[in-house]
mmCIF file of C-alpha atoms in Angstrom:
data_model
loop_
_atom_site.group_PDB
_atom_site.id
_atom_site.type_symbol
_atom_site.label_atom_id
_atom_site.label_comp_id
_atom_site.label_asym_id
_atom_site.label_seq_id
_atom_site.Cartn_x
_atom_site.Cartn_y
_atom_site.Cartn_z
ATOM 1 C CA GLU A 1 21.821 -0.291 -6.301
ATOM 2 C CA CYS A 2 21.901 3.706 -6.512
ATOM 3 C CA GLN A 3 24.519 3.702 -9.044
ATOM 4 C CA ALA A 4 22.823 1.215 -11.227
ATOM 5 C CA ALA A 5 19.963 3.408 -11.117
ATOM 6 C CA GLY A 6 22.146 6.493 -12.340
ATOM 7 C CA MET A 7 21.792 8.121 -8.825
ATOM 8 C CA PRO A 8 24.837 9.418 -7.102
ATOM 9 C CA LEU A 9 26.568 7.244 -4.522
ATOM 10 C CA VAL A 10 25.818 8.530 -1.213
ATOM 11 C CA THR A 11 28.481 8.124 1.210
ATOM 12 C CA THR A 12 29.465 8.747 4.962
ATOM 13 C CA ASP A 13 32.516 9.153 7.233
ATOM 14 C CA ALA A 14 31.005 6.091 9.033
ATOM 15 C CA PRO A 15 33.520 2.981 8.925
ATOM 16 C CA PRO A 16 32.830 0.084 6.366
ATOM 17 C CA MET A 17 30.516 -2.617 7.082
ATOM 18 C CA ASN A 18 30.482 -6.039 6.180
ATOM 19 C CA GLU A 19 28.335 -9.227 6.725
ATOM 20 C CA HIS A 20 29.848 -9.777 10.449
ATOM 21 C CA SER A 21 28.924 -6.025 11.714
ATOM 22 C CA PRO A 22 25.484 -4.543 12.318
ATOM 23 C CA PHE A 23 23.764 -1.949 10.243
ATOM 24 C CA ARG A 24 24.273 1.406 11.653
ATOM 25 C CA THR A 25 21.717 4.101 11.885
ATOM 26 C CA VAL A 26 21.328 6.139 8.805
ATOM 27 C CA PRO A 27 20.927 9.891 9.722
ATOM 28 C CA ALA A 28 18.248 11.477 8.109
ATOM 29 C CA ALA A 29 20.741 14.047 6.385
ATOM 30 C CA GLU A 30 22.172 11.404 4.528
ATOM 31 C CA THR A 31 19.135 9.744 3.248
ATOM 32 C CA GLU A 32 17.685 13.273 1.932
ATOM 33 C CA THR A 33 20.627 13.083 -0.878
ATOM 34 C CA VAL A 34 18.610 9.962 -2.119
ATOM 35 C CA PHE A 35 15.366 11.977 -2.892
ATOM 36 C CA THR A 36 16.924 15.028 -4.598
ATOM 37 C CA ASN A 37 15.863 13.577 -8.017
ATOM 38 C CA GLY A 38 12.388 12.634 -7.041
ATOM 39 C CA GLU A 39 11.161 9.347 -5.673
ATOM 40 C CA GLU A 40 12.972 6.697 -7.041
ATOM 41 C CA PRO A 41 11.801 3.250 -6.863
ATOM 42 C CA ILE A 42 15.240 1.588 -6.468
ATOM 43 C CA ALA A 43 16.436 3.935 -3.955
ATOM 44 C CA LEU A 44 13.249 3.624 -1.799
ATOM 45 C CA SER A 45 13.627 -0.098 -2.132
ATOM 46 C CA SER A 46 16.875 0.026 -0.687
ATOM 47 C CA LEU A 47 15.915 2.269 2.163
ATOM 48 C CA ASP A 48 13.114 -0.453 2.919
ATOM 49 C CA ARG A 49 15.468 -2.790 3.470
ATOM 50 C CA ILE A 50 17.973 -0.851 5.494
ATOM 51 C CA TYR A 51 15.019 0.619 7.673
ATOM 52 C CA ALA A 52 13.753 -2.673 8.275
ATOM 53 C CA ARG A 53 17.140 -4.553 9.062
ATOM 54 C CA ASN A 54 17.487 -1.654 11.495
ATOM 55 C CA GLN A 55 14.004 -1.793 12.980
ATOM 56 C CA GLN A 56 13.815 1.858 12.156
ATOM 57 C CA TRP A 57 10.177 1.524 12.003
ATOM 58 C CA LYS A 58 8.981 5.355 11.761
ATOM 59 C CA GLN A 59 11.423 5.814 9.037
ATOM 60 C CA LEU A 60 10.367 2.404 7.513
ATOM 61 C CA ALA A 61 6.871 3.455 7.551
ATOM 62 C CA ASP A 62 7.468 6.894 5.478
ATOM 63 C CA VAL A 63 9.687 5.018 3.170
ATOM 64 C CA ILE A 64 6.396 2.593 2.531
ATOM 65 C CA GLY A 65 4.172 5.240 2.258
ATOM 66 C CA ARG A 66 6.161 7.004 -0.477
ATOM 67 C CA GLN A 67 6.371 3.493 -1.955
ATOM 68 C CA ILE A 68 2.393 3.402 -1.822
ATOM 69 C CA MET A 69 2.269 7.059 -3.784
ATOM 70 C CA ILE A 70 4.717 5.613 -6.499
ATOM 71 C CA VAL A 71 2.550 2.086 -7.118
ATOM 72 C CA GLY A 72 -1.010 2.999 -7.299
ATOM 73 C CA PRO A 73 -3.745 0.385 -7.508
ATOM 74 C CA GLU A 74 -4.272 1.143 -10.987
ATOM 75 C CA GLN A 75 -0.272 0.520 -12.135
ATOM 76 C CA ASN A 76 0.240 -2.649 -10.225
ATOM 77 C CA LYS A 77 -2.929 -4.021 -7.794
ATOM 78 C CA GLY A 78 -0.968 -6.467 -5.848
ATOM 79 C CA GLN A 79 2.177 -4.392 -5.250
ATOM 80 C CA HIS A 80 0.077 -1.544 -4.347
ATOM 81 C CA VAL A 81 -2.028 -3.900 -1.719
ATOM 82 C CA GLU A 82 1.123 -5.735 -0.518
ATOM 83 C CA LEU A 83 2.818 -2.277 0.596
ATOM 84 C CA LYS A 84 -0.293 -1.302 1.914
ATOM 85 C CA TYR A 85 -0.429 -4.499 4.111
ATOM 86 C CA ARG A 86 3.078 -4.092 5.315
ATOM 87 C CA LEU A 87 2.323 -0.786 6.432
ATOM 88 C CA GLY A 88 -0.804 -1.846 8.386
ATOM 89 C CA GLN A 89 1.365 -4.534 10.100
ATOM 90 C CA LEU A 90 3.970 -2.229 10.798
ATOM 91 C CA LYS A 91 1.658 0.294 12.364
ATOM 92 C CA GLU A 92 0.091 -2.387 14.491
ATOM 93 C CA MET A 93 2.743 -4.288 15.662
ATOM 94 C CA HIS A 94 5.674 -1.470 15.972
ATOM 95 C CA LEU A 95 4.330 1.498 16.518
ATOM 96 C CA GLY A 96 1.423 0.774 18.441
ATOM 97 C CA ASP A 97 -1.245 2.566 15.863
ATOM 98 C CA VAL A 98 -4.029 0.032 15.821
ATOM 99 C CA LYS A 99 -6.558 2.455 14.731
ATOM 100 C CA GLY A 100 -4.411 3.486 11.685
ATOM 101 C CA ALA A 101 -3.664 0.164 11.032
ATOM 102 C CA ILE A 102 -7.172 -0.799 10.843
ATOM 103 C CA ASP A 103 -7.646 2.155 8.728
ATOM 104 C CA VAL A 104 -5.095 0.704 6.398
ATOM 105 C CA TYR A 105 -6.732 -2.803 6.312
ATOM 106 C CA ARG A 106 -10.036 -1.128 5.572
ATOM 107 C CA ASP A 107 -8.232 0.396 2.147
ATOM 108 C CA ILE A 108 -7.088 -2.815 1.372
ATOM 109 C CA LEU A 109 -10.521 -4.262 1.468
ATOM 110 C CA ASP A 110 -11.809 -1.326 -0.728
ATOM 111 C CA ILE A 111 -9.548 -2.465 -3.276
ATOM 112 C CA ASP A 112 -9.275 -6.151 -2.664
ATOM 113 C CA VAL A 113 -12.282 -7.316 -1.000
ATOM 114 C CA GLY A 114 -11.173 -10.855 -0.757
ATOM 115 C CA HIS A 115 -7.695 -9.951 0.521
ATOM 116 C CA PRO A 116 -7.380 -13.010 2.948
ATOM 117 C CA ASN A 117 -4.430 -11.225 5.129
ATOM 118 C CA ALA A 118 -6.406 -7.883 5.808
ATOM 119 C CA ARG A 119 -9.583 -9.887 6.750
ATOM 120 C CA GLY A 120 -7.330 -11.984 9.045
ATOM 121 C CA SER A 121 -5.834 -8.962 10.623
ATOM 122 C CA LEU A 122 -9.149 -7.398 11.241
ATOM 123 C CA GLU A 123 -10.643 -10.713 12.559
ATOM 124 C CA VAL A 124 -8.427 -10.581 15.327
ATOM 125 C CA HIS A 125 -10.050 -7.583 16.728
ATOM 126 C CA LEU A 126 -13.413 -9.116 16.633
ATOM 127 C CA ARG A 127 -12.347 -11.480 19.595
ATOM 128 C CA GLY A 128 -12.599 -10.980 23.472
ATOM 129 C CA ASP A 129 -12.565 -7.660 24.864
ATOM 130 C CA ASP A 130 -10.989 -5.621 21.980
ATOM 131 C CA LYS A 131 -11.504 -1.824 21.958
ATOM 132 C CA GLN A 132 -11.833 -1.812 18.311
ATOM 133 C CA LYS A 133 -14.542 -4.589 18.144
ATOM 134 C CA LEU A 134 -17.468 -2.607 16.901
ATOM 135 C CA ASP A 135 -15.724 -0.588 14.382
ATOM 136 C CA VAL A 136 -13.941 -3.666 12.935
ATOM 137 C CA ALA A 137 -17.664 -5.221 12.702
ATOM 138 C CA ASN A 138 -18.722 -2.321 10.861
ATOM 139 C CA ILE A 139 -15.823 -2.661 8.309
ATOM 140 C CA LEU A 140 -16.206 -6.327 8.059
ATOM 141 C CA GLU A 141 -20.310 -6.666 7.611
ATOM 142 C CA PRO A 142 -20.444 -5.308 4.005
ATOM 143 C CA VAL A 143 -17.465 -7.893 3.154
ATOM 144 C CA TYR A 144 -19.164 -10.848 4.295
ATOM 145 C CA GLU A 145 -22.430 -9.679 2.690
ATOM 146 C CA GLN A 146 -20.379 -9.191 -0.565
ATOM 147 C CA LEU A 147 -18.791 -12.369 -0.201
ATOM 148 C CA GLN A 148 -21.701 -14.313 1.002
ATOM 149 C CA GLU A 149 -20.135 -15.345 4.126
ATOM 150 C CA TRP A 150 -23.100 -15.872 6.179
ATOM 151 C CA ALA A 151 -21.844 -17.522 9.511
ATOM 152 C CA PRO A 152 -19.264 -14.724 9.795
ATOM 153 C CA LEU A 153 -21.863 -12.189 8.993
ATOM 154 C CA VAL A 154 -24.134 -13.368 12.012
ATOM 155 C CA GLY A 155 -21.236 -13.028 14.293
ATOM 156 C CA VAL A 156 -20.925 -9.384 13.138
ATOM 157 C CA HIS A 157 -24.424 -8.749 13.601
ATOM 158 C CA GLU A 158 -24.172 -10.051 16.831
ATOM 159 C CA ILE A 159 -21.418 -7.714 18.255
ATOM 160 C CA GLN A 160 -23.326 -4.864 16.568
ATOM 161 C CA LEU A 161 -26.529 -6.158 18.604
ATOM 162 C CA THR A 162 -24.419 -5.945 21.568
ATOM 163 C CA SER A 163 -23.793 -2.056 21.616
ATOM 164 C CA GLU A 164 -26.939 -0.954 19.750
ATOM 165 C CA LYS A 165 -29.309 1.241 21.709
ATOM 166 C CA ASP A 166 -31.882 2.244 19.188
ATOM 167 C CA GLN A 167 -34.819 -0.521 19.297
ATOM 168 C CA LEU A 168 -35.569 -0.383 15.717
ATOM 169 C CA ARG A 169 -31.818 -0.826 14.553
ATOM 170 C CA ARG A 170 -31.931 -3.709 17.063
ATOM 171 C CA THR A 171 -35.083 -5.604 15.682
ATOM 172 C CA THR A 172 -33.710 -5.128 12.209
ATOM 173 C CA LEU A 173 -29.990 -6.750 13.266
ATOM 174 C CA LEU A 174 -32.514 -9.703 15.091
ATOM 175 C CA LEU A 175 -34.458 -10.317 11.549
ATOM 176 C CA ARG A 176 -30.923 -10.487 9.949
ATOM 177 C CA ILE A 177 -29.355 -12.865 12.403
ATOM 178 C CA GLY A 178 -32.649 -14.976 11.969
ATOM 179 C CA GLU A 179 -32.520 -15.086 8.093
#
């Protein structure tokens, strides 16, 4: 793929691979050669697949971050949002960075308020005794208002009410729930 993109072939001393042998870890020094000509989308796509197959999550997160920088929301909104969603999933499921994932999902909803996967990933944190429950409720409140989804909005207000200490704010939330 690199040769097709006009980039030099990166070679190693590693033995050749075939479909029966597992992928080997690619040392960072070897992947840096790919970036000597700038951020190449085809090379990043190839690294994306390699790191995903090898379950090299930190390196994959870095590559997806680079892809997000190349594909801005103005250029290709759908691809940009899907890359961000993959990054959020990666942070949450493989890197243990729940707060980072929530931030990514919030960014997605700022771009595409109706993105069902980002909303679903956030809504999971509204259940039980999740530490992020209040933060997620505050993120989803304007989303539900904008989409006029009243039942989930009431649920969000109930979560906010349980942690609110200010009496005026509590009264406001109770009035909104009653609407």
